Amino acid sequence: MRSLWSDEAAAAIVTHYGARDIGPDLALRVYTSRLLGGDPRLVLHGGGNTSLKAVAPDLAGVPVEALYIKGSGSDLATIEPAGLPAVRLAPLRELRARAALSDDDMARRLRAALVEPDAPNPSVETLLHAFLPHKFIDHTHAAAVLSLADQPDGALRIADLYGKQVGVVPYLMPGFGLAKKTAAIYDADPAVEGLVLLKHGVVSLGADAREAYERMIAIVAAAEAHLARGRRTVFVAAALPRSLAAPAEIAPILRGACALPDPERPGAYRHFVLDLRDGPAVRNFVDGAELRRYATAGVATPDHAIRTKYRPLIVPPPEAGRLDAFAAAARAAVASFVADYRAYFVRYDAGRGKRELDPAPRVALVPGIGLFGLARSARDAEIAADLAASWVKTVTDAEAIDRFESISEADAFEIEYWPLEQAKLGKAVEKPLAGKIAVVTGGAGTIGLATALAFSDAGAEIALFDRGGNNVAVAAEKLGGLGLVADVTDAAAVRAAFDRVAVAFGGVDIVLSNAGAAWQGKIGEVDDKILRQSFELNFFAHQYVAQNAVRIMLAQRTGGCLLFNVSKQAVSPGPNFGPYGLPKAATLALMRQYALEYGAAGIRANAVNADGIRGGLLTQAMIAERARAYGISEQQYMSRNLLGREVTAEDVAQAFLALALARSTTGAFYPVDGGNLAAAPR
Ligand code: ZN
């Protein structure tokens, strides 16, 4: 690790913010905060914090001595000056004389000291910055330093490596106590350049932005060099089955095993999205013979506990061809994880009446495969997996020199259930499809994309399948989802695409089989080839999609939702549309067959009969031609239904969303056509 400081970049940022009336100190505070935040070896996902002491005008314009400190909700990698709210320093420094200060009191005093009353909450580590005298202070949870600090004799190791350069602070929960202790240790030797907080992280001190930043880099680089010296093979591998099952086979089993029954909706589940990591470092870790010892030893730094929990789930390696055995073992492991978590809560809550968090694992380790991060969204699963991968590195390096040791389980509980820490996760109300994974075929088309947007707005993660590579990539990007090029008339391609979704997200809950195209021809004269082509896309493709969806849903054992886009042609044939209507009628029957045969597994199957959607199969040229044939305007043509209103792709999307949420509806054929009794199901 080396310093990324650049005089040119520093000057540029000073000029940039100078034009916005922001002084050079705060501009450089932003600059080095971003340098720290941009390196995952130092800071991950909103971790770490930085500060600056400077004179700031208060609301009345009177200059006051202030501490600019990272506010909650900011990420050092992308921080702006507004992400560093100013707090008055004098009232914070006075607090140091107190013997004790409750967390509530601390939080209220921090807010009261804000120069701007509506600024974000200052970091929970604000007092640590306030009680130290330096103008610039940087704090990270650097993985390499933690490998030395997370040891039974961490204090000795730090002292041996750094000598008088760095002070050593014993573990205390973040907050007032840690701030006081750190300041006292600093006062005992004010020559130090930084402080290592055992089992937590590292602080560097500087008179200017560059000094604090480069001291951080020097401390971390020394730890890295120490860990690289005389490196030995760390973990001896356990015996694994000769042939392992594929990640695509085991992810849905694991995901289903971790899903929690929804307390508000009997028969429904709260699902998690999975994020797999399987690089060499992770494999070396999860394949180790002593996995259970070092993997259950605890977190690398207390901050991780809210996203990873104190311990991960560990399941046995999955043998190829023996998925039932893996499923049984995974379910047993989850049941025991949940029971242990509940016991942990009762043990450490000790009657204080805290509200128990959900007991499902946030990290799962699978020997022979890798690690999975679990969360209620793909983004949060990615964060959990990133933190777990960093923890793997810290533990591996710690075990390479001696033995990894974390904070105690009791200390982890205090952090996991600390209201100030939980506040970092936010309190947004969850959306109805949070944690669900939806596949939409024909995903770049009008109806497919409108429905994918509706599912995404309702909280689902989205995978789009489409033939058009470019279109599907653009559409998926818009949704933050996965875009896959897949010809749905090719059974093997459909299987491969579903497997990619299972690896990317862990499984699938909702599938809209939407891809279709209209072939025409008078039925008595039409070429066989046309009819067969239409059957390939308008019937067999639906069967391939539904088959693969059901394959994954059955592995999850948490039900599922199949949706088919069926046309009015299925029940109300139009002249010359036989080649289109016949396979659509078969697809309507297909939907009912799935409803019948998989209802017992909780899998629902429903269809929408959409008609007259502009931009779907109905091209602008077709609309113009038919309006001319009827001798009416295009608008009149598009509104020929009982409601006299043009039906839109958004109407169809809302119907699919309603069916996805209708937990007691299966086998239904739902018209979205503005009213057309000739096409009404009967
Ligand atoms: Zn910290």
PDB file of N, CA, C and O in Angstrom, residues 147-178:
ATOM      1  N   SER A 147      -5.510  -7.783  11.349  1.00  0.00           N
ATOM      2  CA  SER A 147      -4.901  -9.113  11.477  1.00  0.00           C
ATOM      3  C   SER A 147      -3.918  -9.150  12.651  1.00  0.00           C
ATOM      4  O   SER A 147      -3.706 -10.197  13.254  1.00  0.00           O
ATOM      5  N   LEU A 148      -3.320  -8.018  12.975  1.00  0.00           N
ATOM      6  CA  LEU A 148      -2.411  -7.948  14.123  1.00  0.00           C
ATOM      7  C   LEU A 148      -3.164  -7.619  15.408  1.00  0.00           C
ATOM      8  O   LEU A 148      -2.831  -8.114  16.484  1.00  0.00           O
ATOM      9  N   ALA A 149      -4.194  -6.775  15.283  1.00  0.00           N
ATOM     10  CA  ALA A 149      -4.920  -6.307  16.471  1.00  0.00           C
ATOM     11  C   ALA A 149      -5.956  -7.325  16.941  1.00  0.00           C
ATOM     12  O   ALA A 149      -6.394  -7.277  18.088  1.00  0.00           O
ATOM     13  N   ASP A 150      -6.366  -8.249  16.042  1.00  0.00           N
ATOM     14  CA  ASP A 150      -7.326  -9.296  16.406  1.00  0.00           C
ATOM     15  C   ASP A 150      -6.557 -10.560  16.789  1.00  0.00           C
ATOM     16  O   ASP A 150      -6.652 -11.603  16.123  1.00  0.00           O
ATOM     17  N   GLN A 151      -5.749 -10.461  17.824  1.00  0.00           N
ATOM     18  CA  GLN A 151      -4.913 -11.573  18.293  1.00  0.00           C
ATOM     19  C   GLN A 151      -5.011 -11.606  19.805  1.00  0.00           C
ATOM     20  O   GLN A 151      -5.218 -10.557  20.437  1.00  0.00           O
ATOM     21  N   PRO A 152      -4.805 -12.782  20.416  1.00  0.00           N
ATOM     22  CA  PRO A 152      -4.819 -12.829  21.889  1.00  0.00           C
ATOM     23  C   PRO A 152      -3.779 -11.875  22.475  1.00  0.00           C
ATOM     24  O   PRO A 152      -4.004 -11.274  23.516  1.00  0.00           O
ATOM     25  N   ASP A 153      -2.634 -11.711  21.801  1.00  0.00           N
ATOM     26  CA  ASP A 153      -1.594 -10.805  22.309  1.00  0.00           C
ATOM     27  C   ASP A 153      -1.419  -9.617  21.353  1.00  0.00           C
ATOM     28  O   ASP A 153      -0.301  -9.187  21.061  1.00  0.00           O
ATOM     29  N   GLY A 154      -2.535  -9.091  20.873  1.00  0.00           N
ATOM     30  CA  GLY A 154      -2.510  -7.999  19.897  1.00  0.00           C
ATOM     31  C   GLY A 154      -1.725  -6.782  20.377  1.00  0.00           C
ATOM     32  O   GLY A 154      -0.973  -6.171  19.612  1.00  0.00           O
ATOM     33  N   ALA A 155      -1.851  -6.443  21.659  1.00  0.00           N
ATOM     34  CA  ALA A 155      -1.181  -5.246  22.186  1.00  0.00           C
ATOM     35  C   ALA A 155       0.337  -5.378  22.048  1.00  0.00           C
ATOM     36  O   ALA A 155       1.017  -4.444  21.618  1.00  0.00           O
ATOM     37  N   LEU A 156       0.842  -6.565  22.372  1.00  0.00           N
ATOM     38  CA  LEU A 156       2.289  -6.815  22.263  1.00  0.00           C
ATOM     39  C   LEU A 156       2.753  -6.744  20.819  1.00  0.00           C
ATOM     40  O   LEU A 156       3.799  -6.178  20.506  1.00  0.00           O
ATOM     41  N   ARG A 157       1.976  -7.356  19.933  1.00  0.00           N
ATOM     42  CA  ARG A 157       2.354  -7.382  18.514  1.00  0.00           C
ATOM     43  C   ARG A 157       2.405  -5.969  17.935  1.00  0.00           C
ATOM     44  O   ARG A 157       3.294  -5.638  17.165  1.00  0.00           O
ATOM     45  N   ILE A 158       1.423  -5.153  18.311  1.00  0.00           N
ATOM     46  CA  ILE A 158       1.393  -3.776  17.804  1.00  0.00           C
ATOM     47  C   ILE A 158       2.604  -3.006  18.357  1.00  0.00           C
ATOM     48  O   ILE A 158       3.298  -2.296  17.620  1.00  0.00           O
ATOM     49  N   ALA A 159       2.872  -3.194  19.657  1.00  0.00           N
ATOM     50  CA  ALA A 159       4.002  -2.497  20.276  1.00  0.00           C
ATOM     51  C   ALA A 159       5.312  -2.940  19.626  1.00  0.00           C
ATOM     52  O   ALA A 159       6.187  -2.116  19.337  1.00  0.00           O
ATOM     53  N   ASP A 160       5.440  -4.247  19.355  1.00  0.00           N
ATOM     54  CA  ASP A 160       6.666  -4.765  18.727  1.00  0.00           C
ATOM     55  C   ASP A 160       6.877  -4.167  17.349  1.00  0.00           C
ATOM     56  O   ASP A 160       7.990  -3.814  16.972  1.00  0.00           O
ATOM     57  N   LEU A 161       5.804  -4.090  16.589  1.00  0.00           N
ATOM     58  CA  LEU A 161       5.942  -3.640  15.202  1.00  0.00           C
ATOM     59  C   LEU A 161       6.150  -2.131  15.110  1.00  0.00           C
ATOM     60  O   LEU A 161       6.975  -1.659  14.325  1.00  0.00           O
ATOM     61  N   TYR A 162       5.392  -1.365  15.895  1.00  0.00           N
ATOM     62  CA  TYR A 162       5.392   0.092  15.697  1.00  0.00           C
ATOM     63  C   TYR A 162       6.211   0.861  16.729  1.00  0.00           C
ATOM     64  O   TYR A 162       6.481   2.051  16.531  1.00  0.00           O
ATOM     65  N   GLY A 163       6.548   0.222  17.855  1.00  0.00           N
ATOM     66  CA  GLY A 163       7.290   0.931  18.887  1.00  0.00           C
ATOM     67  C   GLY A 163       6.543   2.170  19.346  1.00  0.00           C
ATOM     68  O   GLY A 163       5.334   2.119  19.591  1.00  0.00           O
ATOM     69  N   LYS A 164       7.261   3.304  19.408  1.00  0.00           N
ATOM     70  CA  LYS A 164       6.652   4.525  19.954  1.00  0.00           C
ATOM     71  C   LYS A 164       5.818   5.288  18.919  1.00  0.00           C
ATOM     72  O   LYS A 164       5.219   6.322  19.215  1.00  0.00           O
ATOM     73  N   GLN A 165       5.813   4.758  17.703  1.00  0.00           N
ATOM     74  CA  GLN A 165       5.079   5.458  16.629  1.00  0.00           C
ATOM     75  C   GLN A 165       3.566   5.447  16.892  1.00  0.00           C
ATOM     76  O   GLN A 165       2.840   6.366  16.496  1.00  0.00           O
ATOM     77  N   VAL A 166       3.086   4.383  17.553  1.00  0.00           N
ATOM     78  CA  VAL A 166       1.645   4.158  17.655  1.00  0.00           C
ATOM     79  C   VAL A 166       1.263   3.804  19.092  1.00  0.00           C
ATOM     80  O   VAL A 166       1.957   3.022  19.740  1.00  0.00           O
ATOM     81  N   GLY A 167       0.177   4.386  19.590  1.00  0.00           N
ATOM     82  CA  GLY A 167      -0.359   4.008  20.893  1.00  0.00           C
ATOM     83  C   GLY A 167      -1.332   2.847  20.759  1.00  0.00           C
ATOM     84  O   GLY A 167      -1.889   2.629  19.681  1.00  0.00           O
ATOM     85  N   VAL A 168      -1.542   2.092  21.836  1.00  0.00           N
ATOM     86  CA  VAL A 168      -2.434   0.928  21.788  1.00  0.00           C
ATOM     87  C   VAL A 168      -3.597   1.141  22.749  1.00  0.00           C
ATOM     88  O   VAL A 168      -3.386   1.398  23.937  1.00  0.00           O
ATOM     89  N   VAL A 169      -4.818   1.031  22.219  1.00  0.00           N
ATOM     90  CA  VAL A 169      -6.020   1.253  23.028  1.00  0.00           C
ATOM     91  C   VAL A 169      -6.750  -0.082  23.175  1.00  0.00           C
ATOM     92  O   VAL A 169      -7.081  -0.710  22.167  1.00  0.00           O
ATOM     93  N   PRO A 170      -7.025  -0.532  24.390  1.00  0.00           N
ATOM     94  CA  PRO A 170      -7.742  -1.807  24.566  1.00  0.00           C
ATOM     95  C   PRO A 170      -9.164  -1.704  24.017  1.00  0.00           C
ATOM     96  O   PRO A 170      -9.687  -0.594  23.844  1.00  0.00           O
ATOM     97  N   TYR A 171      -9.793  -2.862  23.761  1.00  0.00           N
ATOM     98  CA  TYR A 171     -11.141  -2.812  23.186  1.00  0.00           C
ATOM     99  C   TYR A 171     -12.146  -2.240  24.169  1.00  0.00           C
ATOM    100  O   TYR A 171     -12.264  -2.679  25.297  1.00  0.00           O
ATOM    101  N   LEU A 172     -12.888  -1.271  23.680  1.00  0.00           N
ATOM    102  CA  LEU A 172     -14.061  -0.758  24.384  1.00  0.00           C
ATOM    103  C   LEU A 172     -15.088  -0.486  23.299  1.00  0.00           C
ATOM    104  O   LEU A 172     -14.734  -0.190  22.162  1.00  0.00           O
ATOM    105  N   MET A 173     -16.345  -0.574  23.674  1.00  0.00           N
ATOM    106  CA  MET A 173     -17.380  -0.261  22.712  1.00  0.00           C
ATOM    107  C   MET A 173     -17.241   1.198  22.252  1.00  0.00           C
ATOM    108  O   MET A 173     -16.930   2.076  23.055  1.00  0.00           O
ATOM    109  N   PRO A 174     -17.455   1.474  20.955  1.00  0.00           N
ATOM    110  CA  PRO A 174     -17.402   2.864  20.487  1.00  0.00           C
ATOM    111  C   PRO A 174     -18.361   3.737  21.303  1.00  0.00           C
ATOM    112  O   PRO A 174     -19.361   3.256  21.812  1.00  0.00           O
ATOM    113  N   GLY A 175     -18.017   5.016  21.416  1.00  0.00           N
ATOM    114  CA  GLY A 175     -18.860   5.927  22.194  1.00  0.00           C
ATOM    115  C   GLY A 175     -17.991   6.685  23.190  1.00  0.00           C
ATOM    116  O   GLY A 175     -16.777   6.806  23.026  1.00  0.00           O
ATOM    117  N   PHE A 176     -18.637   7.182  24.241  1.00  0.00           N
ATOM    118  CA  PHE A 176     -17.976   8.055  25.208  1.00  0.00           C
ATOM    119  C   PHE A 176     -16.777   7.374  25.882  1.00  0.00           C
ATOM    120  O   PHE A 176     -15.688   7.950  25.976  1.00  0.00           O
ATOM    121  N   GLY A 177     -16.973   6.129  26.330  1.00  0.00           N
ATOM    122  CA  GLY A 177     -15.910   5.424  27.059  1.00  0.00           C
ATOM    123  C   GLY A 177     -14.657   5.261  26.210  1.00  0.00           C
ATOM    124  O   GLY A 177     -13.537   5.520  26.667  1.00  0.00           O
ATOM    125  N   LEU A 178     -14.836   4.844  24.970  1.00  0.00           N
ATOM    126  CA  LEU A 178     -13.689   4.644  24.076  1.00  0.00           C
ATOM    127  C   LEU A 178     -12.999   5.986  23.786  1.00  0.00           C
ATOM    128  O   LEU A 178     -11.772   6.069  23.746  1.00  0.00           O
TER     129      LEU A 178
END
